[in-house]
Coordinates of C-alpha atoms in Angstrom, one line a residue:
M131 CA -15.3 27.7 -7.2
P132 CA -14.7 31.4 -6.1
Y133 CA -12.6 34.1 -7.9
E134 CA -9.3 35.1 -5.8
N135 CA -10.1 37.2 -2.8
E136 CA -14.1 36.4 -3.3
F137 CA -15.9 35.1 -0.2
A138 CA -19.2 33.6 0.2
Q139 CA -22.3 35.1 1.1
H140 CA -25.0 33.6 3.0
R141 CA -27.5 33.0 0.3
S142 CA -27.0 29.6 -0.5
L143 CA -27.0 28.7 3.4
R144 CA -30.8 30.4 3.4
R145 CA -31.6 28.3 0.6
L146 CA -30.1 25.0 1.5
A147 CA -32.0 25.4 4.8
S148 CA -35.4 25.7 3.4
S149 CA -34.9 23.2 0.6
Q150 CA -37.5 20.5 1.0
R151 CA -35.0 18.1 -1.4
V152 CA -32.2 18.6 1.0
R153 CA -34.7 17.8 3.9
D154 CA -35.9 14.8 2.4
L155 CA -32.4 13.5 1.4
L156 CA -31.2 14.2 5.1
G157 CA -34.1 12.6 6.6
N158 CA -33.5 9.5 5.0
F159 CA -30.0 8.9 5.8
Q160 CA -29.1 6.3 8.4
V161 CA -27.7 7.1 11.8
K162 CA -25.5 4.4 13.5
S163 CA -25.9 4.5 17.3
A164 CA -23.1 5.7 19.3
S165 CA -23.7 3.3 21.7
P166 CA -23.7 -0.5 21.1
G167 CA -27.3 -1.3 20.0
A168 CA -29.2 -4.5 19.0
S169 CA -27.8 -4.2 15.5
A170 CA -24.1 -3.9 16.7
I171 CA -21.9 -6.9 16.5
P172 CA -19.4 -7.2 19.5
P173 CA -16.1 -7.9 18.9
K174 CA -14.4 -11.2 19.0
I175 CA -11.5 -10.6 21.3
I176 CA -8.2 -12.8 21.5
K177 CA -6.4 -12.5 24.5
L178 CA -2.5 -13.0 23.7
E179 CA -2.1 -15.4 26.6
E180 CA -4.8 -17.6 24.8
L181 CA -2.2 -18.2 21.8
D182 CA 0.4 -20.7 21.8
N183 CA 3.4 -19.4 23.8
T184 CA 6.2 -18.2 21.8
D185 CA 9.6 -16.4 22.4
W186 CA 10.3 -16.1 18.7
Q187 CA 11.5 -12.6 18.0
P188 CA 13.0 -11.3 14.4
D189 CA 16.9 -10.8 14.1
W190 CA 16.0 -8.5 11.1
V191 CA 12.9 -6.4 10.2
L192 CA 12.4 -5.0 6.6
A193 CA 10.2 -2.3 6.3
I194 CA 8.6 -0.8 3.2
D195 CA 7.1 2.7 2.9
G196 CA 6.4 5.0 0.0
S197 CA 5.9 8.8 -0.5
H198 CA 5.1 11.3 -3.9
H199 CA 5.0 14.8 -4.2
E200 CA 3.7 16.9 -7.1
V201 CA 5.3 20.1 -8.0
S202 CA 4.5 22.6 -10.7
I203 CA 6.6 22.9 -13.6
K204 CA 7.0 26.3 -15.9
N205 CA 7.3 24.9 -19.3
G206 CA 5.1 27.1 -20.9
Y207 CA 2.0 25.2 -20.7
P208 CA -0.7 26.0 -17.6
G209 CA -0.9 23.3 -15.1
A210 CA 2.3 21.5 -15.9
E211 CA 3.3 19.1 -13.2
A212 CA 5.4 16.6 -12.5
S213 CA 5.7 14.2 -9.5
Y214 CA 8.5 12.7 -7.2
V215 CA 7.7 9.0 -6.1
T216 CA 10.1 7.5 -4.0
V217 CA 9.7 3.8 -2.2
A218 CA 12.2 3.1 0.6
S219 CA 13.1 -0.2 1.9
V220 CA 14.8 -0.2 5.6
L221 CA 16.5 -3.5 6.7
I222 CA 16.9 -3.3 10.6
D223 CA 19.3 -5.5 12.6
V224 CA 17.1 -6.1 15.5
A225 CA 19.4 -8.8 17.0
K226 CA 22.2 -6.2 17.1
I227 CA 19.7 -3.7 18.8
R228 CA 19.0 -6.1 21.6
E229 CA 22.6 -6.8 22.1
L230 CA 23.5 -2.8 22.2
D231 CA 20.5 -2.6 24.6
Q232 CA 22.5 -4.6 27.1
Q233 CA 25.6 -2.3 26.9
R234 CA 24.0 1.0 27.7
P235 CA 24.9 3.8 27.2
I236 CA 24.8 2.8 23.6
D237 CA 27.7 3.7 21.3
P238 CA 26.0 6.2 18.6
K239 CA 28.3 5.0 15.7
A240 CA 27.6 1.5 16.5
F241 CA 23.5 2.3 16.8
R242 CA 23.7 4.1 13.3
K243 CA 25.1 0.7 11.8
V244 CA 21.7 -1.5 12.5
E245 CA 19.8 0.2 9.6
Q246 CA 20.4 -0.4 5.9
A247 CA 18.1 1.6 3.4
E248 CA 17.4 1.0 -0.3
A249 CA 15.4 3.5 -2.2
I250 CA 13.5 3.6 -5.7
D251 CA 13.5 7.2 -6.4
C252 CA 11.9 8.6 -9.6
A253 CA 10.1 11.7 -11.3
L254 CA 7.0 11.0 -13.4
P255 CA 5.3 13.2 -16.0
G256 CA 1.9 14.8 -15.1
C257 CA -0.6 17.3 -17.0
N258 CA 1.3 18.8 -19.9
I259 CA 4.6 17.2 -19.4
I260 CA 5.5 15.3 -22.6
Y261 CA 8.6 13.4 -23.4
E262 CA 9.9 13.8 -26.9
N263 CA 8.3 11.8 -29.7
D264 CA 5.4 10.8 -27.4
I265 CA 1.9 12.0 -28.7
S266 CA 0.4 13.1 -25.0
A267 CA 1.2 13.2 -21.5
D268 CA -0.4 10.0 -20.7
A269 CA 1.9 8.3 -23.1
S270 CA 4.9 9.8 -21.6
L271 CA 3.6 8.4 -18.2
R272 CA 3.0 5.2 -19.5
R273 CA 6.5 5.1 -21.2
A274 CA 8.2 6.6 -17.6
L275 CA 6.5 3.8 -15.5
F276 CA 7.9 1.0 -17.9
D277 CA 11.7 2.5 -17.8
I278 CA 11.4 2.7 -13.9
L279 CA 10.4 -0.8 -13.8
S280 CA 12.8 -2.3 -16.4
S281 CA 15.8 -0.2 -14.6
T282 CA 15.3 -1.1 -11.2
K283 CA 16.6 -4.4 -9.4
L284 CA 17.8 -5.3 -5.8
D285 CA 21.0 -6.7 -7.2
E286 CA 23.2 -6.3 -10.0
D287 CA 22.7 -10.0 -11.1
S288 CA 19.0 -10.3 -10.1
E289 CA 15.9 -10.0 -12.1
T290 CA 14.6 -6.5 -12.6
L291 CA 11.3 -5.1 -11.2
L292 CA 9.7 -5.3 -14.5
D293 CA 10.5 -9.2 -14.8
T294 CA 9.0 -9.3 -11.4
Y295 CA 5.7 -7.5 -12.8
E296 CA 5.7 -9.5 -15.8
A297 CA 5.6 -12.9 -13.5
L298 CA 2.7 -11.2 -11.8
L299 CA 1.0 -10.5 -15.3
K300 CA 0.9 -14.1 -16.0
Y301 CA -2.1 -14.2 -13.2
K302 CA -4.0 -11.5 -14.9
P303 CA -7.5 -12.4 -15.5
D304 CA -8.1 -12.0 -19.3
N305 CA -12.2 -12.0 -18.6
R306 CA -12.2 -8.2 -19.6
E307 CA -11.0 -6.8 -22.6
Q308 CA -8.8 -3.6 -22.3
E309 CA -9.1 -0.7 -24.7
C310 CA -5.8 0.3 -26.8
P311 CA -4.0 3.2 -24.9
Y312 CA -4.2 5.1 -28.1
K313 CA -8.1 4.7 -28.5
D314 CA -8.3 8.2 -29.6
N315 CA -5.4 8.0 -32.0
C316 CA -5.2 4.4 -33.1
F317 CA -7.1 3.4 -36.5
H318 CA -8.1 0.0 -36.0
K319 CA -9.2 0.7 -32.4
Q320 CA -8.2 -3.2 -31.7
P321 CA -8.0 -4.0 -27.9
F322 CA -4.6 -3.9 -25.8
K323 CA -3.2 -7.5 -25.5
P324 CA -0.6 -7.8 -22.6
S325 CA 2.7 -9.0 -23.6
R326 CA 6.2 -8.9 -22.2
G327 CA 8.4 -5.8 -22.8
R328 CA 7.5 -3.5 -25.4
S329 CA 5.1 -4.1 -28.6
T330 CA 3.2 -2.1 -31.0
C331 CA -0.1 -1.2 -31.4
G332 CA -0.4 -3.0 -34.8
C333 CA -1.9 -0.3 -37.0
L334 CA -0.3 2.2 -39.4
A335 CA 0.7 4.4 -36.4
N336 CA 2.9 1.7 -35.4
L337 CA 2.8 3.4 -31.5
P338 CA 4.4 1.4 -28.7
W339 CA 2.8 -0.6 -26.0
Y340 CA 4.3 -1.7 -22.8
S341 CA 3.4 -4.5 -20.3
T342 CA 2.8 -2.0 -17.9
D343 CA -0.2 -0.8 -19.6
A344 CA -2.1 -3.7 -18.2
L345 CA -2.1 -1.6 -14.9
R346 CA -4.3 0.7 -16.7
I347 CA -2.9 3.6 -14.2
H348 CA -2.8 5.8 -17.2
E349 CA -6.6 5.6 -17.9
R350 CA -7.4 7.8 -14.8
M351 CA -4.7 10.7 -16.0
N352 CA -6.2 14.1 -16.0
P353 CA -4.9 15.9 -19.0
A354 CA -6.0 19.5 -17.8
G355 CA -5.6 19.3 -14.0
T356 CA -3.2 17.7 -11.0
N357 CA -2.8 13.8 -10.9
G358 CA -2.1 13.1 -7.3
A359 CA -4.6 10.0 -7.4
V360 CA -2.6 8.7 -10.1
F361 CA 0.8 9.0 -8.7
S362 CA -0.8 7.5 -5.5
E363 CA -1.6 4.5 -7.8
V364 CA 1.9 4.2 -8.8
M365 CA 3.4 4.6 -5.6
Q366 CA 1.2 1.7 -4.3
V367 CA 2.3 -0.5 -7.1
L368 CA 5.9 0.1 -6.5
E369 CA 5.6 -0.8 -2.9
V370 CA 3.9 -3.9 -3.5
L371 CA 6.1 -5.0 -6.5
W372 CA 9.3 -4.2 -4.5
L373 CA 8.1 -6.6 -1.9
V374 CA 7.4 -9.5 -4.2
H375 CA 10.6 -8.7 -5.9
I376 CA 12.7 -8.9 -2.7
L377 CA 11.1 -12.2 -2.1
R378 CA 11.9 -13.3 -5.6
V379 CA 15.3 -12.7 -5.7
F380 CA 15.6 -14.4 -2.3
E381 CA 14.4 -17.3 -4.0
S382 CA 16.8 -17.0 -6.8
K383 CA 19.8 -16.7 -4.5
N384 CA 18.5 -19.7 -2.4
L385 CA 18.3 -17.6 0.6
L386 CA 14.5 -18.5 1.7
S387 CA 15.6 -20.3 4.5
T388 CA 16.7 -17.1 6.1
L389 CA 13.1 -15.6 6.2
R390 CA 12.7 -17.7 9.4
K391 CA 14.5 -14.8 11.1
I392 CA 13.0 -12.1 9.4
A393 CA 9.7 -10.1 9.5
I394 CA 8.4 -8.0 6.7
V395 CA 6.4 -5.0 7.5
L396 CA 4.6 -2.9 4.7
D397 CA 3.2 0.5 5.1
G398 CA -0.7 0.2 4.7
P399 CA -3.2 -2.8 4.2
L400 CA -2.0 -5.5 2.2
A401 CA -4.2 -4.6 -0.7
V402 CA -4.0 -2.7 -4.2
F403 CA -6.7 -0.1 -5.0
G404 CA -7.9 1.4 -8.0
Q405 CA -6.9 0.5 -11.9
P406 CA -4.2 -1.7 -10.7
A407 CA -6.6 -3.8 -8.1
W408 CA -5.8 -7.1 -10.3
L409 CA -2.3 -7.0 -9.0
S410 CA -4.0 -8.3 -5.3
Q411 CA -4.9 -11.6 -6.4
A412 CA -1.8 -12.1 -8.7
I413 CA 0.2 -11.3 -5.6
F414 CA -1.7 -13.7 -3.4
K415 CA -1.0 -16.8 -5.8
E416 CA 2.6 -15.5 -5.9
L417 CA 2.8 -15.3 -2.2
Q418 CA 0.9 -18.7 -2.1
R419 CA 3.7 -20.1 -4.3
L420 CA 6.7 -18.6 -2.4
N421 CA 5.3 -19.6 0.9
E422 CA 5.2 -23.2 -0.1
K423 CA 9.1 -23.0 -0.9
V424 CA 9.7 -20.9 2.5
Q425 CA 7.9 -23.8 4.3
K426 CA 10.1 -26.3 2.7
A427 CA 13.2 -24.4 3.6
T428 CA 12.3 -23.5 7.2
R429 CA 10.8 -26.7 8.5
G430 CA 7.5 -25.5 8.3
K431 CA 7.4 -22.1 9.1
D432 CA 5.3 -19.5 7.1
L433 CA 6.3 -16.4 5.8
L434 CA 6.0 -13.7 8.4
L435 CA 4.5 -10.5 6.8
F436 CA 2.1 -7.9 7.8
G437 CA 0.6 -4.4 6.8
V438 CA 0.1 -1.4 9.2
E439 CA -2.6 1.2 8.6
K440 CA -1.8 4.6 10.2
T441 CA -5.0 6.4 9.1
G442 CA -8.6 5.5 7.9
V443 CA -11.8 4.1 9.0
F444 CA -10.6 1.2 10.5
V445 CA -8.1 2.8 12.7
D446 CA -11.2 5.5 13.9
H447 CA -13.1 2.4 14.7
F448 CA -10.7 1.1 16.7
E449 CA -10.1 4.4 18.6
Q450 CA -14.1 3.9 19.2
L451 CA -13.8 0.7 20.5
D452 CA -11.1 1.9 23.1
T453 CA -13.1 5.0 24.2
S454 CA -15.9 4.8 26.8
E455 CA -19.4 6.5 26.5
D456 CA -18.1 9.4 28.9
G457 CA -15.0 9.8 26.4
A458 CA -12.5 8.0 28.9
K459 CA -9.8 6.2 26.8
D460 CA -8.1 2.8 27.3
K461 CA -11.4 0.8 27.6
F462 CA -10.1 -1.8 25.1
P463 CA -8.2 -4.6 27.1
R464 CA -4.1 -4.5 26.3
E465 CA -2.5 -7.5 25.1
A466 CA -5.7 -8.3 23.2
A467 CA -6.7 -8.8 19.6
V468 CA -9.9 -8.5 17.3
L469 CA -10.2 -10.8 14.6
L470 CA -12.4 -9.3 12.0
S471 CA -15.1 -11.1 9.8
D472 CA -16.9 -9.8 6.9
K473 CA -20.1 -9.6 8.9
Y474 CA -18.8 -7.3 11.8
I475 CA -16.7 -5.1 9.1
K476 CA -20.1 -4.6 7.3
K477 CA -22.1 -3.9 10.0
N478 CA -19.6 -1.7 12.2
I479 CA -17.2 -0.2 10.1
I480 CA -18.0 -0.1 6.4
F481 CA -21.9 -0.5 5.7
S482 CA -22.6 -3.1 3.0
E483 CA -25.1 -5.7 2.0
S484 CA -23.2 -7.0 -0.6
E485 CA -23.0 -10.9 -0.4
R486 CA -19.4 -10.3 -2.0
L487 CA -16.6 -10.6 0.8
Y488 CA -15.1 -7.5 1.9
G489 CA -12.2 -6.5 -0.3
H490 CA -12.6 -9.7 -2.3
A491 CA -11.3 -7.8 -5.3
T492 CA -8.3 -5.6 -3.6
Y493 CA -6.9 -7.6 -0.7
F494 CA -4.4 -9.9 -0.5
G495 CA -4.6 -10.1 3.2
R496 CA -7.0 -9.8 6.3
K497 CA -7.4 -7.6 8.9
L498 CA -7.6 -7.5 12.6
F499 CA -6.8 -5.0 15.7
Y500 CA -4.5 -5.7 18.1
K501 CA -3.7 -3.4 21.4
A502 CA -0.1 -3.8 23.1
K503 CA 0.9 -3.5 26.6
S504 CA 2.1 -0.3 26.1
G505 CA -1.4 0.8 24.9
A506 CA -0.3 1.3 21.4
K507 CA -3.3 0.2 18.9
V508 CA -2.3 -1.0 15.8
V509 CA -4.4 -1.9 12.7
L510 CA -2.7 -4.5 10.8
S511 CA -3.5 -7.2 8.4
T512 CA -1.7 -10.5 7.5
P513 CA -1.6 -12.1 4.2
F514 CA -3.5 -15.1 2.4
L515 CA -1.1 -17.7 2.1
A516 CA -3.7 -20.3 1.4
D517 CA -7.2 -20.3 -0.1
K518 CA -8.9 -20.9 3.3
Q519 CA -7.6 -17.8 4.9
K520 CA -9.6 -15.9 2.3
D521 CA -13.0 -16.9 3.9
L522 CA -13.7 -13.6 6.0
N523 CA -17.1 -15.5 7.1
D524 CA -14.8 -17.9 9.3
V525 CA -12.7 -16.2 11.9
G526 CA -10.1 -18.3 13.5
I527 CA -6.3 -17.9 14.6
Y528 CA -5.5 -20.6 11.9
Q529 CA -6.6 -17.8 9.1
Y530 CA -3.8 -15.6 10.2
P531 CA -0.3 -16.9 9.2
R532 CA 2.1 -16.8 12.4
L533 CA -0.5 -14.4 14.5
N534 CA 1.3 -15.4 17.7
D535 CA 4.9 -14.5 16.4
I536 CA 3.6 -11.3 14.8
L537 CA 1.8 -10.0 18.1
N538 CA 4.6 -11.1 20.1
A539 CA 7.0 -9.2 17.8
L540 CA 4.9 -6.2 17.9
E541 CA 5.1 -6.0 21.9
K542 CA 8.9 -5.2 20.9
L543 CA 8.3 -3.0 18.0
T544 CA 5.8 -0.6 18.8
S545 CA 7.1 3.2 19.1
T546 CA 7.0 5.5 21.9
R547 CA 8.0 8.4 20.0
Y548 CA 4.7 8.6 18.1
T549 CA 1.2 7.4 19.0
N550 CA 0.3 4.0 17.8
A551 CA 3.6 3.8 15.7
V552 CA 5.7 0.7 14.7
T553 CA 9.4 1.4 14.7
P554 CA 10.7 -0.1 11.7
L555 CA 8.0 1.9 9.5
V556 CA 9.1 5.1 11.5
S557 CA 12.6 4.3 10.3
A558 CA 11.2 3.6 6.4
H559 CA 8.9 6.7 6.5
A560 CA 12.0 8.9 7.4
E561 CA 13.7 7.5 4.4
A562 CA 10.8 8.1 2.0
A563 CA 9.0 11.1 3.2
I564 CA 9.4 14.5 1.5
P565 CA 9.3 17.5 3.4
L566 CA 6.2 19.4 1.8
H567 CA 7.5 23.0 2.2
L568 CA 11.2 23.0 1.5
G569 CA 10.9 19.9 -0.5
N570 CA 8.5 21.8 -3.0
K571 CA 10.8 24.6 -3.7
V572 CA 13.9 22.5 -4.0
L573 CA 12.2 19.9 -5.9
T574 CA 10.8 22.2 -8.2
K575 CA 13.7 24.0 -9.0
I576 CA 15.7 20.7 -9.4
A577 CA 12.9 19.6 -11.7
E578 CA 13.0 22.7 -13.9
E579 CA 17.1 22.7 -14.3
I580 CA 16.9 18.9 -15.4
I581 CA 14.2 19.6 -18.0
K582 CA 16.2 22.6 -19.2
E583 CA 19.4 20.4 -19.3
G584 CA 17.7 17.6 -21.3
S585 CA 16.1 20.4 -23.9

C-alpha cells in the first residue's frame, strides 16, 4: 500500500510484462468464447403462455431488505468502528393500490396508507469497541448479537427472534466440532456445545456462551481492521430469521390461511453464505414443515415466496443472454423464463467440475431468469419446499412452487422507476437504506454521543 500522496511508478509494469511466470500463468487461463460454441449449453426457455393460466394476484406483498453501514469511532484506540445494521419489512396493500388505480387521480393521503413498515435497527461493535466486562471486541459482538435477537419480536405476545433462531438451531448438524469462542483464553480448551440461551464455558474463567455463537460469525472478526464482511453476515442472518419469524408468528396466531393472499419477496437469493451457512438447510426444513401446514390451511396452496437478485454473475449472465453479438439489446423473448440446471450453471455461469450440486450447502431455493412483458429482467429464486425440488439435475416447472402465480404477479410488480426493479423491494430498500455521505457524519456523531452517555 502506498504512503499518503505516494503514486505508483512504471517499474512494476515493466517487470510484470517481461516475467515468464506471469506469462505462463496467464497463458493457462481458460477463456470462454463470447459467442455460443460447442461447449455452451442453450438455455431451457419456458414461455409464460405454456404455464397453466392464472389470474391470481396478491392482495398483500411483504418485502424484506437490509442494509449496513460502518462508521469510525473516536474512543482513543486506532481503527475503532461500529456498524449500523437495519432490516426493514414493508407490507404493501396491493389490493388497495388496484382499487385506487381505478380512481385516478389518486389521493396522495390514501396512497401513503397502502404501506406499513417495520424495522430491526441495531448498532454492533467492531474493531476496538468493547462492552464493559467483556474481554475482547469479538466477545462484545457475540453478546450484542444475542441481545438483539432476544429483544426483537413481531408482536408483544409472540416469540422472540431468538426463539425463532433456536428453533432452527435444532436442525444444525453436529458432525463438526466447534471451538470454544474463548479458545485463546479458556483453560480447558473444551469445544463449544450449542444450547438454548446463555451458558458458560465450564472452565475456571466461567465466561459466557450464547446460543448464537453457533452462527460462528465472530470467528471472522478482524481485531485490527474493518469488519464489513462480518456485518454483512449479520445482516443476511437477520433478514432470513425475520422471514422465518414472521411465518412462525402467523402459525402461532392461526393466520396461515391468509397466506393464500400474500406474496413474500426477499432481497437477494434464497441462501445463507459464510460462517452461518448451515442456516440454509435448517430454513429449508422449517419451510417444509410450515408449508405442509400452509397447504392444509389454504386447500393445497403452497407458500408463495421468492428472492430477487439485483447484482452479481447471474444478473450479468442474463444481460448477456439478452444482448446480441452486435451489442443490440432485447434479444431474449419477453414473457419467458429460463429454468437453470446444475449443468447449465457450471458450464455457462460459474465454472465448476464438482459432483456436488451448485449451492448444495448454502441455498434453500433454486434460481431462474424471467423477462417480463415490460422488458424488465429479473433473476429470482423460489424456495425448496420438498426434497425433490432440491435436485438441480432435474429441471421442471413442478420444481418451482407456484411458478405461474409468481411470474403472473411479477408482471404487475416490476417497476418503471429503476431498471429491472421489483416495486416491493424498492419500498423495502427505501426503509432500510442508509445514505452514505450524510449518514456517515450523522451516524458517527450519534454513536459517539451515545457512547459518552454510557461511559
